[in-house]
Short mmCIF file of C-alpha atoms in Angstrom, two decimals:
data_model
loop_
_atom_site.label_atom_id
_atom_site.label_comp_id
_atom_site.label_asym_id
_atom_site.label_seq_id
_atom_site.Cartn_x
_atom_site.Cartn_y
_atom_site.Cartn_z
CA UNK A 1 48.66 38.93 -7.34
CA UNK A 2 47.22 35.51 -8.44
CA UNK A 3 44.76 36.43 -10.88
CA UNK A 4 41.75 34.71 -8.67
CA UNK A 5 42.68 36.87 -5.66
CA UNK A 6 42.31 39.89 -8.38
CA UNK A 7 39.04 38.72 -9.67
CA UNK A 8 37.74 38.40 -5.63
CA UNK A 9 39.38 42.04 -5.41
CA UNK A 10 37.48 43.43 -8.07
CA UNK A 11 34.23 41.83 -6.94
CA UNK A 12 34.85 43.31 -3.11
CA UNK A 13 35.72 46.93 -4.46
CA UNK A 14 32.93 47.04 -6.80
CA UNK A 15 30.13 45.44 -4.27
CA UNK A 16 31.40 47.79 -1.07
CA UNK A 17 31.72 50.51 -3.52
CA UNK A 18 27.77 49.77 -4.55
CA UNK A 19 27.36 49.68 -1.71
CA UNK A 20 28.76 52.72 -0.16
CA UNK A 21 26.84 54.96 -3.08
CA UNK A 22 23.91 53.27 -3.67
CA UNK A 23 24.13 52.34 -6.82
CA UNK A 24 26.18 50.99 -9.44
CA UNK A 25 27.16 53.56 -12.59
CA UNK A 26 24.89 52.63 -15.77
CA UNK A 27 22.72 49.83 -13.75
CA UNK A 28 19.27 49.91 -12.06
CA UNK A 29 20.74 47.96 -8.89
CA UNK A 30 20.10 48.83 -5.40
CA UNK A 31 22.03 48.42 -2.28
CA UNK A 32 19.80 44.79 -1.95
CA UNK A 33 20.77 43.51 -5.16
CA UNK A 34 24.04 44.93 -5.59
CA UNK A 35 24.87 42.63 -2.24
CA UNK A 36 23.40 39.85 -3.53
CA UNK A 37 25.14 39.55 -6.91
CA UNK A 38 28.65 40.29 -4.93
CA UNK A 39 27.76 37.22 -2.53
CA UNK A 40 26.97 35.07 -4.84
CA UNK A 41 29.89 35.61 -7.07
CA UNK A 42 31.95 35.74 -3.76
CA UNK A 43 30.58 31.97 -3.77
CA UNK A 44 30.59 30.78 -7.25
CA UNK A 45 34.25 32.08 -7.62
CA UNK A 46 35.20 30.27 -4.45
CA UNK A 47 36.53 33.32 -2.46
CA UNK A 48 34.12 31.56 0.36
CA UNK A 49 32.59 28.26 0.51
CA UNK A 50 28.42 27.73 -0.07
CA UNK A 51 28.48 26.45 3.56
CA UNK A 52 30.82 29.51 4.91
CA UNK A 53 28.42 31.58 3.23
CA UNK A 54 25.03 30.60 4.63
CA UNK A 55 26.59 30.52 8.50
CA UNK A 56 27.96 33.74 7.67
CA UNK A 57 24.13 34.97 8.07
CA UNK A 58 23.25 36.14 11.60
CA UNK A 59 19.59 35.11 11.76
CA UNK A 60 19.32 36.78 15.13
CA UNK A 61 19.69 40.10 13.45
CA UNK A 62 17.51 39.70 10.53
CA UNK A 63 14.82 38.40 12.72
CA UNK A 64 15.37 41.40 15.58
CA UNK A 65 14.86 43.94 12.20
CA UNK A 66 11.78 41.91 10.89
CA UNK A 67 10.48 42.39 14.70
CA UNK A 68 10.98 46.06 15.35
CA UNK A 69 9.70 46.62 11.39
CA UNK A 70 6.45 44.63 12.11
CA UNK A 71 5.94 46.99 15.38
CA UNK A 72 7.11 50.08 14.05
CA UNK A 73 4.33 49.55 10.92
CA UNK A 74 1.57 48.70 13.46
CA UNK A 75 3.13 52.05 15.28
CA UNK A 76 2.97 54.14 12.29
CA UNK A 77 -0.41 52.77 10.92
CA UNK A 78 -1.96 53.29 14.02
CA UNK A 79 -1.45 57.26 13.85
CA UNK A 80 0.89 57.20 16.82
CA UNK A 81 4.38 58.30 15.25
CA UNK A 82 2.37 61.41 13.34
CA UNK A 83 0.10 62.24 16.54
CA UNK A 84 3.79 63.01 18.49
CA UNK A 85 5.20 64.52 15.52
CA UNK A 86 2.42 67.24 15.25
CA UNK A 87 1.76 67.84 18.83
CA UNK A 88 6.01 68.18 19.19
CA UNK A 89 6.69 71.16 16.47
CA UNK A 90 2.48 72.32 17.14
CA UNK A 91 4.09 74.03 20.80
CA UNK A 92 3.89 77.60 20.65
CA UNK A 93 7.52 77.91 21.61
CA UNK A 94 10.19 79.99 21.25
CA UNK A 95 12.28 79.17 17.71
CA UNK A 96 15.40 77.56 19.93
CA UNK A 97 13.18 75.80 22.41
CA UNK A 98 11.09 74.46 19.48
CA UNK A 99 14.29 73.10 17.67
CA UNK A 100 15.67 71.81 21.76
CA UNK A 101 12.02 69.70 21.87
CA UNK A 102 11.88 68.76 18.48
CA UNK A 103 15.13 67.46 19.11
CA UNK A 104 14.60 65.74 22.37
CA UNK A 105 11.87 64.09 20.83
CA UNK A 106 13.27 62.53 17.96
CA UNK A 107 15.82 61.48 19.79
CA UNK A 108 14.02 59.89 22.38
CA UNK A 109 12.19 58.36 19.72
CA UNK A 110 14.62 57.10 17.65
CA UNK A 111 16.21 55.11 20.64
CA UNK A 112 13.05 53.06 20.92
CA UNK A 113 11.53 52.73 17.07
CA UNK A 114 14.78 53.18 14.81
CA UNK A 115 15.84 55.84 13.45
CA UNK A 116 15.03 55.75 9.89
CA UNK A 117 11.13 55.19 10.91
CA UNK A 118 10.96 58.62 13.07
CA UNK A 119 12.53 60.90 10.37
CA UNK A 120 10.05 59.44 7.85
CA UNK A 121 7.06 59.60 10.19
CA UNK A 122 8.21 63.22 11.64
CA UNK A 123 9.75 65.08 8.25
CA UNK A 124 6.07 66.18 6.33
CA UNK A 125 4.50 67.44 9.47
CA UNK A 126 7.64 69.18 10.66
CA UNK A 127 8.11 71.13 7.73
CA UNK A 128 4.20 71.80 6.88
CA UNK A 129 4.10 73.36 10.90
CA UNK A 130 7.73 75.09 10.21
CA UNK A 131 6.79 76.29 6.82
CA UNK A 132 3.01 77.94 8.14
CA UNK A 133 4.52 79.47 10.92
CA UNK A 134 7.03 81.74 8.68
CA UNK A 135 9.83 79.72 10.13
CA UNK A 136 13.26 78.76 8.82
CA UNK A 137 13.31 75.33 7.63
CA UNK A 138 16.75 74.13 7.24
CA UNK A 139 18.23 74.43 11.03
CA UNK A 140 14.79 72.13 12.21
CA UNK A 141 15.19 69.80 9.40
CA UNK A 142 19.36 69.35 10.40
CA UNK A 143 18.08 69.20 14.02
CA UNK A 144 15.79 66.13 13.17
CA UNK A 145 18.29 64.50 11.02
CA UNK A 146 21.31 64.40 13.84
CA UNK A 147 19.29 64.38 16.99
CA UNK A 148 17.53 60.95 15.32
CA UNK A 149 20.77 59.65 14.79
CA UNK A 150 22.31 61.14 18.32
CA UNK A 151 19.01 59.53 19.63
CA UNK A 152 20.03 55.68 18.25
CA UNK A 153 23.42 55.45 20.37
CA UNK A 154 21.72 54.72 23.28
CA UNK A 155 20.21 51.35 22.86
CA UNK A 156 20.59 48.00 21.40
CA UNK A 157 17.47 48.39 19.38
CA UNK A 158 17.94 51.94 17.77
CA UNK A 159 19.58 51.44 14.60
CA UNK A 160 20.63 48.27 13.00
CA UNK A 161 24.02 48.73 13.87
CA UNK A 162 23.62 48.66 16.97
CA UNK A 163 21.49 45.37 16.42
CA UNK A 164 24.34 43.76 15.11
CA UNK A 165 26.94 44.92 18.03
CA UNK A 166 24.52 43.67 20.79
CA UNK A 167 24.45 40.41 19.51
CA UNK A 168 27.61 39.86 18.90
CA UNK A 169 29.35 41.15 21.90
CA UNK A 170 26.04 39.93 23.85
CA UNK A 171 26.09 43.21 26.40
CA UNK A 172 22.71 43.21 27.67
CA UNK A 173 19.94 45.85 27.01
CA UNK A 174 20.43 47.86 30.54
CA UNK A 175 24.32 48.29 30.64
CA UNK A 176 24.66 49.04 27.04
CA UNK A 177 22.05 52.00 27.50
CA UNK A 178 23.53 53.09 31.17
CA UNK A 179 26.77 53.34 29.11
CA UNK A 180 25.49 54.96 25.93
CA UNK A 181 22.64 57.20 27.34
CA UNK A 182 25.60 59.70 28.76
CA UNK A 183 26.86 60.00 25.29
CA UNK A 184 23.70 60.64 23.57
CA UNK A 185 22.50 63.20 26.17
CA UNK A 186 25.69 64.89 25.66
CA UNK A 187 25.83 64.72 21.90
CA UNK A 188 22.10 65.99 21.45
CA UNK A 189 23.29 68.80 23.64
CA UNK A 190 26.06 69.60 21.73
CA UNK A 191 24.38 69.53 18.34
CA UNK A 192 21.39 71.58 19.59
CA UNK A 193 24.52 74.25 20.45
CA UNK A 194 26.22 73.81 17.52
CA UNK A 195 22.96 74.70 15.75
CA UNK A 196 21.77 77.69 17.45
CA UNK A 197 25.42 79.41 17.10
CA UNK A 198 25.63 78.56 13.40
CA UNK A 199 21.63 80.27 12.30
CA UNK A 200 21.54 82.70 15.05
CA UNK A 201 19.01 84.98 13.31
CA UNK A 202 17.24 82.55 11.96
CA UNK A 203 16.10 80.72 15.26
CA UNK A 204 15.48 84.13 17.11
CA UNK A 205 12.08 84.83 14.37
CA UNK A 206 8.70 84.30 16.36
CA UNK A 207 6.23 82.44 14.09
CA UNK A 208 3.95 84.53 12.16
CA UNK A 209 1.36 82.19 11.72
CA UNK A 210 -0.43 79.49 14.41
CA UNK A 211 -0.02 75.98 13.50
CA UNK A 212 -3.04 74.29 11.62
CA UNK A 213 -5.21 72.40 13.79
CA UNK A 214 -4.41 68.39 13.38
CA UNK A 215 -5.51 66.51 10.67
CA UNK A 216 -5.08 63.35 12.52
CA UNK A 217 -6.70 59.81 12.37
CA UNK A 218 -5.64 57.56 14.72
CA UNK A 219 -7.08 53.71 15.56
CA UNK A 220 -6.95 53.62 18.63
CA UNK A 221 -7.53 49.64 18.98
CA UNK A 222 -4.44 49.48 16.89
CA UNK A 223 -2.60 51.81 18.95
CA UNK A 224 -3.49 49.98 22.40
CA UNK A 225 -2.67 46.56 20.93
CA UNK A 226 1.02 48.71 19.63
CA UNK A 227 1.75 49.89 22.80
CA UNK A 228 0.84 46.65 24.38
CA UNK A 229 3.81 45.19 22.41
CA UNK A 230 6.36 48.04 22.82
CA UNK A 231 5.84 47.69 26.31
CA UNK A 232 6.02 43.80 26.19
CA UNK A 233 9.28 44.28 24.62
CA UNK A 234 10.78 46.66 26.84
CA UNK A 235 10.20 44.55 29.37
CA UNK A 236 11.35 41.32 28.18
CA UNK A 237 14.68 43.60 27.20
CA UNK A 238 14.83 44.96 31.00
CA UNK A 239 14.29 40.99 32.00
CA UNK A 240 17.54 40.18 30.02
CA UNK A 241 15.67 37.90 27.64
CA UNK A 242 17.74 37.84 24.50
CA UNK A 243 17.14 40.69 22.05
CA UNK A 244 16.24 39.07 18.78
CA UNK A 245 13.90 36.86 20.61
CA UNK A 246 12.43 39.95 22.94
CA UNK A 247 11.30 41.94 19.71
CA UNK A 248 9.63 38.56 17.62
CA UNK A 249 8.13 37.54 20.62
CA UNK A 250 6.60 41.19 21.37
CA UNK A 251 5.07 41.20 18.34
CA UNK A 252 2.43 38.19 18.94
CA UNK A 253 -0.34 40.41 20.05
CA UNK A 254 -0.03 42.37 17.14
CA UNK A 255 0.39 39.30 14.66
CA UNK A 256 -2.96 37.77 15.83
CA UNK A 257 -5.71 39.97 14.47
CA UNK A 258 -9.64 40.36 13.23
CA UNK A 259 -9.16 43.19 11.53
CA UNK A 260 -5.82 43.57 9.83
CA UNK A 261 -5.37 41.30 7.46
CA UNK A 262 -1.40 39.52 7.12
CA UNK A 263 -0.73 41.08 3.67
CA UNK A 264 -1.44 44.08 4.54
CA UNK A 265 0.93 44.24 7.21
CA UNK A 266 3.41 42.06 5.65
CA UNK A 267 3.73 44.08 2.26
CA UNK A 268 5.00 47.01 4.46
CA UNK A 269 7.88 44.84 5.58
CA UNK A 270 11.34 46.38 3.87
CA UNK A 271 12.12 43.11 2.51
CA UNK A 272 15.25 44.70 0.34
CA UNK A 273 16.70 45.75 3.83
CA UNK A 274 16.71 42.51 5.20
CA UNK A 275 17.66 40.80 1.49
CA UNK A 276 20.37 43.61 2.04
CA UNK A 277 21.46 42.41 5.47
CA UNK A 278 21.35 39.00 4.28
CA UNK A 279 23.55 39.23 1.62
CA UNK A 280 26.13 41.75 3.34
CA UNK A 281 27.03 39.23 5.99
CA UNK A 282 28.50 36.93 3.13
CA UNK A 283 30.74 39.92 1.41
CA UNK A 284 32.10 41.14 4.76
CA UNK A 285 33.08 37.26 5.69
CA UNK A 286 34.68 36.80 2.46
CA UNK A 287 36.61 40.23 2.90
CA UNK A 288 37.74 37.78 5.93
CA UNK A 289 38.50 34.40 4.50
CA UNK A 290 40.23 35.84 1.48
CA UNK A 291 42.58 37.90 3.98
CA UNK A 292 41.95 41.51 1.99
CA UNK A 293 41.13 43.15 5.47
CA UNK A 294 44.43 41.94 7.29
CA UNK A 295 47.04 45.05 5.92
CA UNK A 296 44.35 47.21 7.33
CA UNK A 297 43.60 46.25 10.75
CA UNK A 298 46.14 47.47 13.00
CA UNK A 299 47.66 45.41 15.78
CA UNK A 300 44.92 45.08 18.47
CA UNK A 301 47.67 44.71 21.13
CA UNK A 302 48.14 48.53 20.87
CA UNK A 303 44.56 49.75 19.64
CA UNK A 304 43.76 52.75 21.91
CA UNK A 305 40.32 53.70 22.17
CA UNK A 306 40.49 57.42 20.64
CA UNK A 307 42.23 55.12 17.63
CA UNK A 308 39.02 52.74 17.02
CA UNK A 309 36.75 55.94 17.47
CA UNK A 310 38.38 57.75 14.72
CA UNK A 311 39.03 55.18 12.50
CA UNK A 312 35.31 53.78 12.79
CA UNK A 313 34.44 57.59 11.64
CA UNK A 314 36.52 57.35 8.72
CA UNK A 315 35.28 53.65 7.84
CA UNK A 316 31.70 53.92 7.96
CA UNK A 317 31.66 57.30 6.15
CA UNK A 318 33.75 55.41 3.32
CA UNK A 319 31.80 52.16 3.15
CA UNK A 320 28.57 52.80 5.58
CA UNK A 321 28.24 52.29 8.77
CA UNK A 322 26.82 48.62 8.91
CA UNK A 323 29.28 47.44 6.75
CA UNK A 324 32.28 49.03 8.59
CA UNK A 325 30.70 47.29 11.54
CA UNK A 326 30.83 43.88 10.24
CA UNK A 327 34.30 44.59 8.95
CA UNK A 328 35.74 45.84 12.41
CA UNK A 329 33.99 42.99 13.90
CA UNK A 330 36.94 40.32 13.84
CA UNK A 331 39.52 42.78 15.12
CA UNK A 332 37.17 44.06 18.19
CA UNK A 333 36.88 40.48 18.94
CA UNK A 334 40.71 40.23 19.46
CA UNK A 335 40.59 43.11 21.87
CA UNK A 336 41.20 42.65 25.17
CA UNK A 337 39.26 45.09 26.37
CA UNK A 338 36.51 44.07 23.84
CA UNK A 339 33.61 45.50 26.31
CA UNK A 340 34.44 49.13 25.83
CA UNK A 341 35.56 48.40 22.14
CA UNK A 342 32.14 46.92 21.44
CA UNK A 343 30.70 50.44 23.01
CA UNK A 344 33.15 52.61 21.32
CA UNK A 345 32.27 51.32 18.21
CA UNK A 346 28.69 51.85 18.44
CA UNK A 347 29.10 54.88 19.23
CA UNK A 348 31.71 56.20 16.79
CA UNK A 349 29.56 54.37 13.73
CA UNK A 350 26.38 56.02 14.66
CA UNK A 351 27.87 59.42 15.38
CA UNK A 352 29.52 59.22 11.56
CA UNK A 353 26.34 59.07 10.33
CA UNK A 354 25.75 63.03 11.19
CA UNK A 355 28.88 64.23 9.02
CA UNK A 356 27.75 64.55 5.58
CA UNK A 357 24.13 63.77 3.99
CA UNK A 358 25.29 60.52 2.58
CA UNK A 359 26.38 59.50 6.09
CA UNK A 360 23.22 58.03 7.06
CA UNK A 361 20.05 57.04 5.64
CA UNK A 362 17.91 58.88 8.10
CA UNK A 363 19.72 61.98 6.69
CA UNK A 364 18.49 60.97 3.00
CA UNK A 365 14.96 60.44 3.95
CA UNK A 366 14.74 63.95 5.56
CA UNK A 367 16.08 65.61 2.09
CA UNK A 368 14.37 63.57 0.19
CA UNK A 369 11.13 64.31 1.84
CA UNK A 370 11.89 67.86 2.32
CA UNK A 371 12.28 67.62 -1.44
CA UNK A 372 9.03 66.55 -1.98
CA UNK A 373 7.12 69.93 -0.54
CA UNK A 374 10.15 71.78 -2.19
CA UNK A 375 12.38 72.65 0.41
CA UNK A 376 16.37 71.73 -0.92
CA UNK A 377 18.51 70.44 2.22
CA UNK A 378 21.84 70.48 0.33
CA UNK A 379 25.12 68.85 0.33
CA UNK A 380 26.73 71.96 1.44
CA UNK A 381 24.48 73.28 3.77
CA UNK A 382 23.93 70.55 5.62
CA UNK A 383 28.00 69.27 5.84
CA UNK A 384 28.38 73.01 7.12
CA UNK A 385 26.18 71.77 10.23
CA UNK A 386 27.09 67.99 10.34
CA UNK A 387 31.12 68.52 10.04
CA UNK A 388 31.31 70.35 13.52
CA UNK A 389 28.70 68.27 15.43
CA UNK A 390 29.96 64.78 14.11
CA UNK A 391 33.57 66.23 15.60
CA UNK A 392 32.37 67.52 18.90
CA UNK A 393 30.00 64.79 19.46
CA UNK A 394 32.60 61.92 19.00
CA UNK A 395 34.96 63.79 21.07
CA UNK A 396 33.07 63.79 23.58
CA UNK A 397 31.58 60.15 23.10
CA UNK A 398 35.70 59.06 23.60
CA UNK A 399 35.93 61.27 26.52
CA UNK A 400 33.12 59.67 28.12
CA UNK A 401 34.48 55.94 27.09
CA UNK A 402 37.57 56.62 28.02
CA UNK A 403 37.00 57.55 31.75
CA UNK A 404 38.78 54.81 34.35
CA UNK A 405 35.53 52.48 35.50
#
């Protein structure tokens, strides 16, 4: 190997593999900046051209994230995502019909705010209602985790890759959720199961202590003007307006305000994620220009669907599951049945995220907040859960693809 093609090599490996951990060994670099110093060596080395580079950045997918950020802050700010979070685990409910509604919720949720934003909103309140009422805290905090991801499957606008399929296979809002919405109903089933046979004991305890009465503050200006927009945006989704443009425009009437000053909202923005996005774009094109990715792909004349499934799985719990998107992306394309590829692939990269607690970062932010009021979700622990639902749950998710139309 030419000694350039090693250097690009090296620069891939080391980027992806930053990226897939988090971190680099011995360096304070993020998944953000890690990106951006792999693009822009991708660039300087010439393993892809400036130009390449900068129209290998899909705008319409950094500016749907930047829209369903700017809502989801005006959501959270507002009181809104805490006021369902308390009044969901505050039910005086059976153990197993608490975890089913806690579930439903979160998944319901997470369909229509992403799912990173409704583990970090629901998480505190979860376990300080859990935790008072003498309950078990591990099977509700597994439950949240997977049912948010389960929850993201079904639409366009419920986890960012999902963003990134819709616009580039351009499947509209209503035919990607009529074709997802089985699968995630399913799944959330199956996970609830999964749960209740693997802590039996645990989930048959009544709570020994009532709930707390809620601490909440809401504005409810705020909320009105919040609702206003998710509603705005639903409907311009339902109208087949184009995603990306849906989600900026929705968030006009929350953009012009007395009260709320623009910093304010603005330095809530997760500017790294979008940096992040910006800069990933450019490493998985050059994993395309430079031809690393060909030895890989297999022929896409016989790709079976139960093959993309499984090997999406095994990608996006290797790399993440945004990246393994954007690397899948040019084979997909050569599909000739493309449609249910695009569909399979959402699916199958959103269900990976439920195997282990690296596999998604709606899983990290429950720990990680759990870890906080000093609860310890572990590695272990929570593979013991994830392992059997991520299997069931994609097996069924191929099942359901797979049927004749």
């Amino acid at each position: 190997m030419p000694w350039l093609q090693l250097l690009w090599l090296t620069i891939l490996l080391l980027t992806l593999g930053g990226v897939a951990f988090g971190q680099l060994p011995k360096l304070a670099m993020n998944r953000a900046t890690i990106c951006l110093v792999g693009a822009t060596l991708l660039v300087q080395s010439g393993a892809i051209t400036y130009h390449e580079a900068l129209q290998a950045i899909d705008l319409h997918t950094i500016t749907l994230l930047l829209a369903m950020m700017i809502l989801n802050i005006h959501l959270r700010m507002a009181g809104f995502f805490s006021w369902v979070a308390y009044h969901t685990t505050a039910s005086q409910l059976h153990p197993r019909l608490l975890l089913a509604l806690l579930m439903l919720v979160s998944a319901t949720l997470s369909a229509l705010f992403l799912n990173d934003t409704i583990v970090l909103a629901f998480t505190p309140l979860v376990l300080e209602v859990v935790l008072m009422a003498g309950l078990p805290p591990i099977p509700f905090l597994i439950g949240l985790a997977t049912a948010a991801n389960i929850g993201s499957v079904a639409t366009l606008i419920g986890n960012p890759q999902n963003m990134l399929i819709g616009i580039a296979s351009q499947i509209p809002f209503i035919p990607f959720l009529l074709a997802l919405t089985p699968v995630a109903l399913g799944s959330l089933a199956i996970a609830w199961l999964i749960l209740v046979i693997l802590y039996p004991k645990q989930l048959q305890q009544q709570p020994t202590t009532p709930p707390p009465p809620a601490p909440l503050s809401m504005h409810h200006t705020l909320l009105r003007k919040s609702l206003l927009a998710t509603l705005l945006l639903l409907a311009a989704l339902l109208s087949g307006m184009p995603v990306a443009l849906a989600a900026i425009s929705a968030t006009i009437p929350l953009l012009i305000t007395r009260r709320w000053k623009a910093d304010e909202i603005l330095q809530e923005v997760d500017w790294p994620v979008l940096l992040f996005f910006a800069a990933l774009f450019i490493v998985t094109r050059a994993v395309e220009t430079t031809g690393f990715s060909q030895p890989f792909l297999p022929d896409p004349h016989n790709l079976q669907l139960p093959t993309l499934a499984w090997g999406s799985l095994l990608l996006s719990n290797l790399v993440s599951n945004v990246p393994a998107v954007l690397l899948l992306k040019p084979l997909v394309n050569q599909l000739s049945w493309s449609h249910t590829a695009w569909l399979t692939l959402a699916m199958a990269t959103t269900l990976a995220g439920n195997l282990t607690l690296l596999g998604s970062v709606a899983n990290l932010i429950v720990a990680e907040s759990a870890r906080k009021q000093g609860v310890t979700l572990g590695f272990w622990p929570y593979l013991r859960a994830g392992l059997p639902i991520t299997l069931a749950t994609l097996l069924w998710g191929i099942y359901w693809l797979s049927r004749p139309a």
